[in-house]
GROMACS .gro file of C-alpha atoms in nm:
model
  430
    1MET     CA    1   6.260  -1.601   3.768
    2LYS     CA    2   5.910  -1.645   3.636
    3LYS     CA    3   5.876  -1.665   3.262
    4ILE     CA    4   5.709  -1.372   3.094
    5CYS     CA    5   5.482  -1.451   2.804
    6VAL     CA    6   5.511  -1.193   2.530
    7PHE     CA    7   5.296  -1.183   2.218
    8LEU     CA    8   5.358  -0.926   1.948
    9MET     CA    9   5.039  -0.771   1.819
   10CYS     CA   10   5.006  -0.736   1.444
   11LEU     CA   11   5.044  -0.375   1.345
   12PHE     CA   12   4.981  -0.296   0.981
   13PHE     CA   13   5.122   0.033   0.857
   14ASN     CA   14   5.344   0.152   0.575
   15THR     CA   15   5.684   0.214   0.731
   16ALA     CA   16   5.821   0.341   0.403
   17VAL     CA   17   5.614   0.659   0.421
   18GLN     CA   18   5.603   0.709   0.797
   19ALA     CA   19   5.861   0.925   0.971
   20GLN     CA   20   5.954   0.765   1.302
   21LEU     CA   21   5.876   0.969   1.614
   22LYS     CA   22   6.204   0.982   1.805
   23ILE     CA   23   6.377   1.176   2.080
   24ASP     CA   24   6.738   1.253   1.992
   25ILE     CA   25   6.913   1.191   2.323
   26THR     CA   26   7.268   1.184   2.189
   27GLY     CA   27   7.321   1.552   2.256
   28GLY     CA   28   7.266   1.775   2.556
   29TYR     CA   29   6.952   1.883   2.736
   30HIS     CA   30   6.634   1.951   2.539
   31GLU     CA   31   6.267   2.011   2.612
   32PRO     CA   32   6.082   1.695   2.723
   33MET     CA   33   5.851   1.531   2.469
   34PRO     CA   34   5.480   1.578   2.557
   35ILE     CA   35   5.310   1.238   2.582
   36ALA     CA   36   4.953   1.150   2.680
   37ILE     CA   37   4.884   0.835   2.881
   38ALA     CA   38   4.508   0.780   2.868
   39PRO     CA   39   4.338   0.615   3.169
   40PHE     CA   40   4.373   0.240   3.124
   41SER     CA   41   4.062   0.024   3.091
   42GLY     CA   42   4.015  -0.267   3.329
   43GLU     CA   43   3.974  -0.322   3.700
   44GLY     CA   44   4.215  -0.384   3.985
   45ARG     CA   45   4.568  -0.261   3.921
   46ALA     CA   46   4.500  -0.088   3.589
   47GLN     CA   47   4.550   0.269   3.711
   48ASP     CA   48   4.834   0.169   3.947
   49ILE     CA   49   5.026   0.029   3.649
   50ARG     CA   50   4.951   0.347   3.455
   51GLN     CA   51   5.090   0.556   3.741
   52ILE     CA   52   5.413   0.357   3.743
   53ILE     CA   53   5.457   0.418   3.371
   54GLU     CA   54   5.392   0.790   3.416
   55ASP     CA   55   5.643   0.814   3.701
   56ASN     CA   56   5.907   0.619   3.509
   57LEU     CA   57   5.885   0.818   3.187
   58GLN     CA   58   5.856   1.158   3.351
   59GLY     CA   59   6.142   1.069   3.585
   60THR     CA   60   6.383   1.042   3.292
   61GLY     CA   61   6.351   1.414   3.218
   62LEU     CA   62   6.291   1.319   2.852
   63PHE     CA   63   5.910   1.310   2.868
   64ARG     CA   64   5.637   1.544   2.993
   65ILE     CA   65   5.312   1.371   3.086
   66ILE     CA   66   5.018   1.584   2.973
   67ASP     CA   67   4.766   1.647   3.249
   68GLU     CA   68   4.466   1.412   3.230
   69ASN     CA   69   4.228   1.706   3.274
   70ALA     CA   70   4.323   1.821   2.923
   71TYR     CA   71   4.206   1.497   2.758
   72THR     CA   72   3.885   1.532   2.555
   73GLN     CA   73   3.849   1.172   2.435
   74LYS     CA   74   3.789   0.866   2.654
   75LEU     CA   75   3.952   0.556   2.505
   76THR     CA   76   3.781   0.221   2.563
   77ASP     CA   77   3.924  -0.030   2.315
   78VAL     CA   78   4.298  -0.075   2.259
   79ARG     CA   79   4.229  -0.219   1.912
   80LEU     CA   80   4.065   0.100   1.781
   81SER     CA   81   4.245   0.406   1.650
   82PRO     CA   82   4.203   0.719   1.861
   83ASP     CA   83   4.058   1.049   1.738
   84PHE     CA   84   4.398   1.197   1.650
   85PRO     CA   85   4.284   1.563   1.617
   86ALA     CA   86   4.153   1.545   1.976
   87TRP     CA   87   4.505   1.462   2.094
   88GLN     CA   88   4.682   1.695   1.854
   89VAL     CA   89   4.496   1.993   1.998
   90ILE     CA   90   4.665   1.934   2.335
   91ASN     CA   91   5.001   1.892   2.160
   92ALA     CA   92   5.044   1.524   2.249
   93GLN     CA   93   5.316   1.385   2.025
   94ALA     CA   94   5.265   1.029   2.149
   95LEU     CA   95   4.966   0.853   2.305
   96LEU     CA   96   4.972   0.539   2.519
   97PHE     CA   97   4.664   0.334   2.605
   98ALA     CA   98   4.620  -0.012   2.755
   99ASN     CA   99   4.369  -0.266   2.875
  100VAL     CA  100   4.445  -0.463   3.191
  101GLU     CA  101   4.263  -0.783   3.284
  102ASN     CA  102   4.293  -1.069   3.531
  103THR     CA  103   4.314  -1.416   3.378
  104GLU     CA  104   4.166  -1.734   3.521
  105ASP     CA  105   4.510  -1.870   3.618
  106ASN     CA  106   4.580  -1.577   3.857
  107LYS     CA  107   4.782  -1.378   3.608
  108LEU     CA  108   4.764  -1.022   3.488
  109LYS     CA  109   4.748  -0.942   3.118
  110ILE     CA  110   4.811  -0.601   2.971
  111SER     CA  111   4.742  -0.513   2.607
  112PHE     CA  112   4.877  -0.177   2.501
  113ARG     CA  113   4.943   0.043   2.201
  114LEU     CA  114   5.166   0.345   2.157
  115TRP     CA  115   5.050   0.588   1.888
  116ASP     CA  116   5.232   0.858   1.694
  117VAL     CA  117   4.967   1.129   1.720
  118TYR     CA  118   5.080   1.347   1.429
  119GLY     CA  119   5.190   1.057   1.212
  120GLN     CA  120   4.857   0.889   1.298
  121TYR     CA  121   4.988   0.536   1.318
  122PRO     CA  122   5.064   0.276   1.589
  123MET     CA  123   5.433   0.273   1.678
  124LEU     CA  124   5.416  -0.023   1.913
  125GLY     CA  125   5.170  -0.280   2.037
  126ARG     CA  126   5.215  -0.573   2.271
  127VAL     CA  127   5.038  -0.812   2.504
  128LEU     CA  128   5.226  -0.904   2.823
  129THR     CA  129   5.124  -1.163   3.080
  130LEU     CA  130   5.277  -1.189   3.425
  131SER     CA  131   5.186  -1.321   3.768
  132SER     CA  132   4.931  -1.093   3.933
  133ASN     CA  133   5.162  -1.014   4.227
  134GLU     CA  134   5.420  -0.872   3.984
  135TRP     CA  135   5.199  -0.590   3.862
  136ARG     CA  136   5.470  -0.334   3.928
  137ARG     CA  137   5.699  -0.519   3.690
  138LEU     CA  138   5.435  -0.498   3.419
  139GLY     CA  139   5.448  -0.120   3.454
  140HIS     CA  140   5.827  -0.122   3.437
  141ILE     CA  141   5.837  -0.349   3.132
  142VAL     CA  142   5.585  -0.136   2.941
  143SER     CA  143   5.790   0.171   3.037
  144ASP     CA  144   6.103   0.009   2.896
  145LEU     CA  145   5.931  -0.078   2.570
  146VAL     CA  146   5.791   0.273   2.526
  147TYR     CA  147   6.123   0.434   2.621
  148SER     CA  148   6.312   0.211   2.378
  149GLN     CA  149   6.069   0.275   2.093
  150ILE     CA  150   6.092   0.653   2.121
  151THR     CA  151   6.458   0.699   2.219
  152GLY     CA  152   6.616   0.413   2.025
  153GLU     CA  153   6.795   0.295   2.339
  154SER     CA  154   6.710   0.010   2.572
  155GLY     CA  155   6.528   0.100   2.892
  156TYR     CA  156   6.633   0.058   3.253
  157PHE     CA  157   6.310   0.052   3.454
  158ASP     CA  158   6.272  -0.325   3.501
  159THR     CA  159   6.588  -0.338   3.711
  160ARG     CA  160   6.699  -0.351   4.072
  161LEU     CA  161   6.960  -0.183   4.287
  162VAL     CA  162   7.156  -0.363   4.556
  163TYR     CA  163   7.305  -0.138   4.823
  164VAL     CA  164   7.434  -0.115   5.179
  165ALA     CA  165   7.171  -0.009   5.433
  166GLN     CA  166   7.308   0.153   5.748
  167SER     CA  167   7.127   0.192   6.079
  168GLY     CA  168   7.227   0.238   6.442
  169SER     CA  169   7.464   0.498   6.584
  170PRO     CA  170   7.746   0.652   6.377
  171SER     CA  171   8.001   0.513   6.622
  172LYS     CA  172   7.861   0.159   6.599
  173PRO     CA  173   7.671   0.130   6.269
  174GLN     CA  174   7.489  -0.179   6.150
  175LYS     CA  175   7.538  -0.238   5.778
  176ARG     CA  176   7.323  -0.483   5.584
  177LEU     CA  177   7.285  -0.573   5.220
  178ALA     CA  178   6.952  -0.457   5.081
  179VAL     CA  179   6.786  -0.467   4.741
  180MET     CA  180   6.509  -0.259   4.582
  181ASP     CA  181   6.352  -0.181   4.247
  182GLN     CA  182   6.520   0.106   4.064
  183ASP     CA  183   6.238   0.338   4.173
  184GLY     CA  184   6.282   0.253   4.542
  185ALA     CA  185   5.991   0.008   4.570
  186ASN     CA  186   6.004  -0.351   4.702
  187GLN     CA  187   6.278  -0.289   4.956
  188HIS     CA  188   6.408  -0.586   5.152
  189TYR     CA  189   6.721  -0.693   5.335
  190LEU     CA  190   6.954  -0.974   5.227
  191THR     CA  191   7.179  -0.999   5.535
  192ASP     CA  192   7.108  -0.978   5.907
  193GLY     CA  193   7.357  -0.704   5.997
  194LYS     CA  194   7.572  -0.922   6.224
  195SER     CA  195   7.870  -0.870   5.993
  196LEU     CA  196   7.978  -0.546   5.824
  197VAL     CA  197   7.925  -0.556   5.446
  198LEU     CA  198   8.048  -0.327   5.166
  199THR     CA  199   8.062  -0.290   4.785
  200PRO     CA  200   7.792  -0.533   4.661
  201ARG     CA  201   7.788  -0.621   4.290
  202PHE     CA  202   7.537  -0.818   4.081
  203ALA     CA  203   7.641  -1.112   3.867
  204PRO     CA  204   7.538  -1.078   3.500
  205ASN     CA  205   7.278  -1.355   3.538
  206MET     CA  206   7.115  -1.172   3.832
  207GLN     CA  207   7.132  -1.486   4.048
  208LYS     CA  208   7.432  -1.393   4.262
  209ILE     CA  209   7.578  -1.094   4.444
  210ALA     CA  210   7.945  -1.051   4.534
  211TYR     CA  211   8.043  -0.825   4.821
  212MET     CA  212   8.302  -0.758   5.089
  213SER     CA  213   8.218  -0.892   5.433
  214TYR     CA  214   8.382  -0.881   5.775
  215LYS     CA  215   8.225  -1.214   5.863
  216GLY     CA  216   8.452  -1.387   6.113
  217GLY     CA  217   8.630  -1.056   6.180
  218LYS     CA  218   8.840  -1.063   5.862
  219PRO     CA  219   8.762  -0.873   5.539
  220ARG     CA  220   8.688  -1.119   5.261
  221VAL     CA  221   8.496  -1.150   4.936
  222MET     CA  222   8.166  -1.333   4.971
  223ILE     CA  223   7.914  -1.452   4.713
  224MET     CA  224   7.543  -1.481   4.791
  225ASP     CA  225   7.317  -1.704   4.583
  226LEU     CA  226   6.986  -1.516   4.562
  227ARG     CA  227   6.795  -1.836   4.489
  228THR     CA  228   6.903  -2.010   4.810
  229MET     CA  229   7.034  -1.710   5.011
  230GLU     CA  230   7.348  -1.914   5.087
  231GLU     CA  231   7.675  -1.727   5.143
  232THR     CA  232   8.013  -1.869   5.043
  233ASP     CA  233   8.370  -1.741   5.052
  234LEU     CA  234   8.521  -1.660   4.715
  235GLY     CA  235   8.832  -1.843   4.838
  236LEU     CA  236   9.070  -1.876   5.124
  237PHE     CA  237   9.338  -1.623   5.040
  238THR     CA  238   9.645  -1.514   5.232
  239GLY     CA  239   9.570  -1.151   5.302
  240MET     CA  240   9.266  -0.923   5.297
  241SER     CA  241   9.042  -0.954   4.991
  242PHE     CA  242   8.801  -0.677   4.887
  243ALA     CA  243   8.647  -0.474   4.596
  244PRO     CA  244   8.492  -0.766   4.400
  245ARG     CA  245   8.339  -0.734   4.055
  246PHE     CA  246   8.214  -0.997   3.810
  247SER     CA  247   8.328  -1.020   3.449
  248ASN     CA  248   8.054  -0.954   3.197
  249ASP     CA  249   8.040  -1.319   3.092
  250GLY     CA  250   7.998  -1.416   3.458
  251ASN     CA  251   8.290  -1.661   3.455
  252LYS     CA  252   8.549  -1.454   3.642
  253MET     CA  253   8.580  -1.224   3.938
  254LEU     CA  254   8.814  -0.928   3.982
  255PHE     CA  255   8.916  -0.838   4.336
  256SER     CA  256   9.196  -0.675   4.533
  257LEU     CA  257   9.417  -0.864   4.774
  258SER     CA  258   9.623  -0.685   5.036
  259LYS     CA  259   9.937  -0.849   5.173
  260ASN     CA  260  10.187  -0.678   5.401
  261GLY     CA  261  10.033  -0.339   5.334
  262ASN     CA  262  10.039  -0.371   4.954
  263SER     CA  263   9.722  -0.409   4.749
  264GLU     CA  264   9.725  -0.586   4.410
  265ILE     CA  265   9.453  -0.682   4.161
  266TYR     CA  266   9.371  -1.047   4.102
  267VAL     CA  267   9.133  -1.237   3.879
  268TYR     CA  268   8.961  -1.551   4.000
  269ASP     CA  269   8.817  -1.809   3.760
  270LEU     CA  270   8.484  -1.909   3.909
  271GLN     CA  271   8.476  -2.233   3.712
  272THR     CA  272   8.827  -2.363   3.776
  273GLY     CA  273   8.912  -2.185   4.103
  274ILE     CA  274   9.239  -2.060   3.955
  275GLN     CA  275   9.362  -1.730   4.096
  276THR     CA  276   9.590  -1.505   3.885
  277GLN     CA  277   9.770  -1.191   3.996
  278LEU     CA  278   9.732  -0.912   3.738
  279THR     CA  279   9.927  -0.620   3.888
  280LYS     CA  280  10.270  -0.629   4.049
  281HIS     CA  281  10.365  -0.289   4.185
  282PRO     CA  282  10.461  -0.151   4.529
  283ALA     CA  283  10.176   0.100   4.502
  284ILE     CA  284   9.811   0.036   4.594
  285ASP     CA  285   9.613  -0.106   4.300
  286THR     CA  286   9.240  -0.157   4.351
  287SER     CA  287   8.879  -0.097   4.230
  288ALA     CA  288   8.915  -0.296   3.909
  289CYS     CA  289   8.634  -0.319   3.651
  290PHE     CA  290   8.614  -0.505   3.319
  291SER     CA  291   8.525  -0.336   2.990
  292PRO     CA  292   8.197  -0.461   2.834
  293ASP     CA  293   8.380  -0.718   2.618
  294ASP     CA  294   8.608  -0.824   2.911
  295SER     CA  295   8.919  -0.741   2.706
  296LYS     CA  296   9.030  -0.443   2.920
  297ILE     CA  297   9.034  -0.351   3.288
  298VAL     CA  298   9.018  -0.005   3.444
  299PHE     CA  299   9.148   0.044   3.799
  300ASN     CA  300   9.289   0.310   4.027
  301SER     CA  301   9.643   0.323   4.165
  302ASP     CA  302   9.870   0.566   4.346
  303ARG     CA  303  10.178   0.447   4.157
  304SER     CA  304  10.228   0.798   4.013
  305GLY     CA  305  10.224   0.959   4.358
  306SER     CA  306   9.850   1.028   4.371
  307GLN     CA  307   9.545   0.814   4.312
  308GLN     CA  308   9.482   0.801   3.935
  309LEU     CA  309   9.300   0.585   3.680
  310TYR     CA  310   9.472   0.325   3.465
  311VAL     CA  311   9.365   0.083   3.192
  312MET     CA  312   9.531  -0.250   3.117
  313ASP     CA  313   9.463  -0.559   2.910
  314SER     CA  314   9.264  -0.831   3.087
  315ASP     CA  315   9.587  -1.031   3.135
  316GLY     CA  316   9.752  -0.740   3.319
  317LYS     CA  317   9.971  -0.621   3.030
  318ASN     CA  318   9.996  -0.279   2.864
  319VAL     CA  319   9.915  -0.064   3.168
  320LYS     CA  320   9.839   0.298   3.072
  321ARG     CA  321   9.740   0.595   3.284
  322ILE     CA  322   9.429   0.772   3.151
  323SER     CA  323   9.356   1.048   3.409
  324PHE     CA  324   9.556   1.366   3.347
  325SER     CA  325   9.304   1.648   3.385
  326GLY     CA  326   9.445   1.895   3.639
  327LYS     CA  327   9.485   1.826   4.008
  328GLY     CA  328   9.287   1.583   4.214
  329SER     CA  329   9.264   1.211   4.281
  330TYR     CA  330   9.039   0.947   4.124
  331ALA     CA  331   8.867   0.638   4.260
  332THR     CA  332   8.593   0.375   4.202
  333PRO     CA  333   8.608   0.363   3.820
  334VAL     CA  334   8.335   0.171   3.639
  335TRP     CA  335   8.301   0.102   3.266
  336SER     CA  336   7.977   0.190   3.091
  337PRO     CA  337   7.785  -0.111   2.951
  338ARG     CA  338   7.801   0.066   2.615
  339GLY     CA  339   8.178   0.099   2.637
  340ASP     CA  340   8.173   0.471   2.560
  341TYR     CA  341   8.252   0.610   2.906
  342ILE     CA  342   8.428   0.534   3.231
  343ALA     CA  343   8.261   0.689   3.536
  344PHE     CA  344   8.460   0.768   3.850
  345THR     CA  345   8.477   0.949   4.180
  346LYS     CA  346   8.705   1.254   4.185
  347ILE     CA  347   8.834   1.436   4.492
  348GLN     CA  348   8.969   1.783   4.423
  349GLY     CA  349   9.010   2.086   4.646
  350GLY     CA  350   8.833   1.911   4.933
  351GLU     CA  351   8.523   1.844   4.720
  352PHE     CA  352   8.383   1.519   4.583
  353PHE     CA  353   8.254   1.474   4.228
  354ILE     CA  354   8.109   1.210   3.998
  355GLY     CA  355   8.269   1.236   3.656
  356LEU     CA  356   8.293   1.074   3.314
  357MET     CA  357   8.574   1.033   3.064
  358ARG     CA  358   8.630   0.838   2.746
  359PRO     CA  359   8.823   0.508   2.785
  360ASP     CA  360   9.136   0.683   2.654
  361GLY     CA  361   9.103   0.953   2.921
  362SER     CA  362   8.976   1.226   2.689
  363ALA     CA  363   8.665   1.444   2.729
  364GLU     CA  364   8.661   1.441   3.109
  365ARG     CA  365   8.365   1.618   3.264
  366LEU     CA  366   8.213   1.633   3.611
  367ILE     CA  367   7.838   1.583   3.638
  368ALA     CA  368   7.757   1.571   4.012
  369GLN     CA  369   7.906   1.694   4.337
  370GLY     CA  370   7.834   1.705   4.708
  371TYR     CA  371   7.987   1.710   5.052
  372LEU     CA  372   8.067   1.340   4.997
  373THR     CA  373   7.980   1.198   4.655
  374GLU     CA  374   8.115   0.863   4.539
  375GLY     CA  375   8.065   0.514   4.398
  376PRO     CA  376   7.899   0.552   4.055
  377THR     CA  377   7.720   0.258   3.893
  378PHE     CA  378   7.568   0.252   3.545
  379ALA     CA  379   7.214   0.155   3.454
  380PRO     CA  380   7.222  -0.135   3.203
  381ASN     CA  381   7.162   0.101   2.909
  382GLY     CA  382   7.457   0.324   3.003
  383ARG     CA  383   7.237   0.634   3.002
  384VAL     CA  384   7.191   0.690   3.377
  385LEU     CA  385   7.421   0.664   3.680
  386ALA     CA  386   7.339   0.590   4.042
  387PHE     CA  387   7.575   0.700   4.320
  388TYR     CA  388   7.600   0.781   4.689
  389LYS     CA  389   7.575   1.142   4.797
  390GLN     CA  390   7.600   1.298   5.140
  391ASN     CA  391   7.500   1.661   5.183
  392LEU     CA  392   7.486   1.880   5.491
  393ASP     CA  393   7.158   2.046   5.400
  394GLU     CA  394   6.954   1.785   5.209
  395ASN     CA  395   6.885   1.414   5.172
  396THR     CA  396   7.176   1.175   5.208
  397GLY     CA  397   7.165   0.845   5.021
  398ILE     CA  398   7.138   0.712   4.667
  399TYR     CA  399   7.090   0.949   4.374
  400THR     CA  400   7.058   0.902   4.000
  401ILE     CA  401   7.164   1.136   3.723
  402ASP     CA  402   7.164   1.140   3.343
  403ILE     CA  403   7.509   1.119   3.182
  404THR     CA  404   7.448   1.471   3.046
  405GLY     CA  405   7.458   1.596   3.406
  406HIS     CA  406   7.086   1.678   3.410
  407ASN     CA  407   6.796   1.531   3.604
  408GLU     CA  408   6.959   1.446   3.938
  409ARG     CA  409   6.706   1.256   4.154
  410TYR     CA  410   6.703   1.118   4.509
  411ILE     CA  411   6.579   0.763   4.578
  412LYS     CA  412   6.413   0.741   4.917
  413THR     CA  413   6.510   0.439   5.130
  414PRO     CA  414   6.402   0.323   5.479
  415ALA     CA  415   6.757   0.349   5.615
  416LEU     CA  416   7.068   0.539   5.510
  417ALA     CA  417   7.179   0.386   5.179
  418SER     CA  418   7.523   0.373   5.015
  419ASP     CA  419   7.735   0.162   4.777
  420PRO     CA  420   7.467   0.113   4.508
  421ALA     CA  421   7.510  -0.135   4.222
  422TRP     CA  422   7.269  -0.159   3.929
  423SER     CA  423   7.139  -0.491   3.798
  424PRO     CA  424   7.098  -0.592   3.434
  425LEU     CA  425   6.748  -0.575   3.286
  426LEU     CA  426   6.530  -0.841   3.443
  427PHE     CA  427   6.314  -0.872   3.132
  428GLU     CA  428   6.620  -0.967   2.924
  429LYS     CA  429   6.723  -1.223   3.188
  430LYS     CA  430   6.396  -1.413   3.192
   0.00000   0.00000   0.00000
């Protein structure tokens, strides 16, 4: 990945007497913060980058972009303070302005400042330089920095989603791995569709993807190196291997292995090649996912008579059931990167839901539903979920939703999309 040059601008202000402008997003829904994004100075992609930032921030449901027609001051120099009363009169709580310029070495440089309009001081200022063909990423990175400054949480805009793209007839579908930016841009395919693929997952270093493939006619776990596009088998196992997921340190892989009709959870050491069986039960155990510190594993099993969620230590000991809320079955659990929630698919009364619960099983709540709704995946900041949703009367494909249950949004894709998996932040993986 290309290196991003980041230079922190010197901002001189007395933090001891300034109250920080923040959005409290720890609670439920609240009115979006009004923010003004003044037209950027510079030629070329300046306004395109501005539009990306507007779309990103407004898309969170936490910000309201004030209409440009209401602006009474034209900003020209990012180094100069704005006329704060001119922005206060339109109730802008924050103001973003930037200069974009092309450098002689075919790069794009953006200099920006974020102002607290009522506090009348600069909250943030940076200069970012990136290859000119990665102008969209510049918009995403600035969005992340602004989002983080105001909310106190890391952003999730400079990320990608890998998913399964389906085309062809329902009776004979073609399924390919595809990847896109989190906003649906830069779509491209990773596999040719000759073999059925399912459940892709990013490695923590962003350089590899694990997935289930029917290559050769037998379900197996494959790993694709995104730098070389080479595909390799995870290992030659006796039985059917599926449902892969990397550990958070990137050194291990969880997967399920089915032998003689019984599915168990295994862990595979990617450095030594040692395979260890973690569960030993006549029931079906599958869909395992590590906790953020890799000390625990959540999975689903029908060992109690119906499909429920369980947590165990990473060595397979101390198995405990955590789903007890009423009737229904649970599947596809995934641990939040923050460690505070486990998301899951729930099937109850013939309906499908996306839900959340604490790691001990408490505070269960359902935040999305549809004719067929499944497969949640967390954004790297743990604030937003992506999932697959099929409806009879609206768009079918990948959706995102805030963990509060608000701001459900559809991501448009060229083909039918399912099985999404969210990447880590690219900017942090430079």
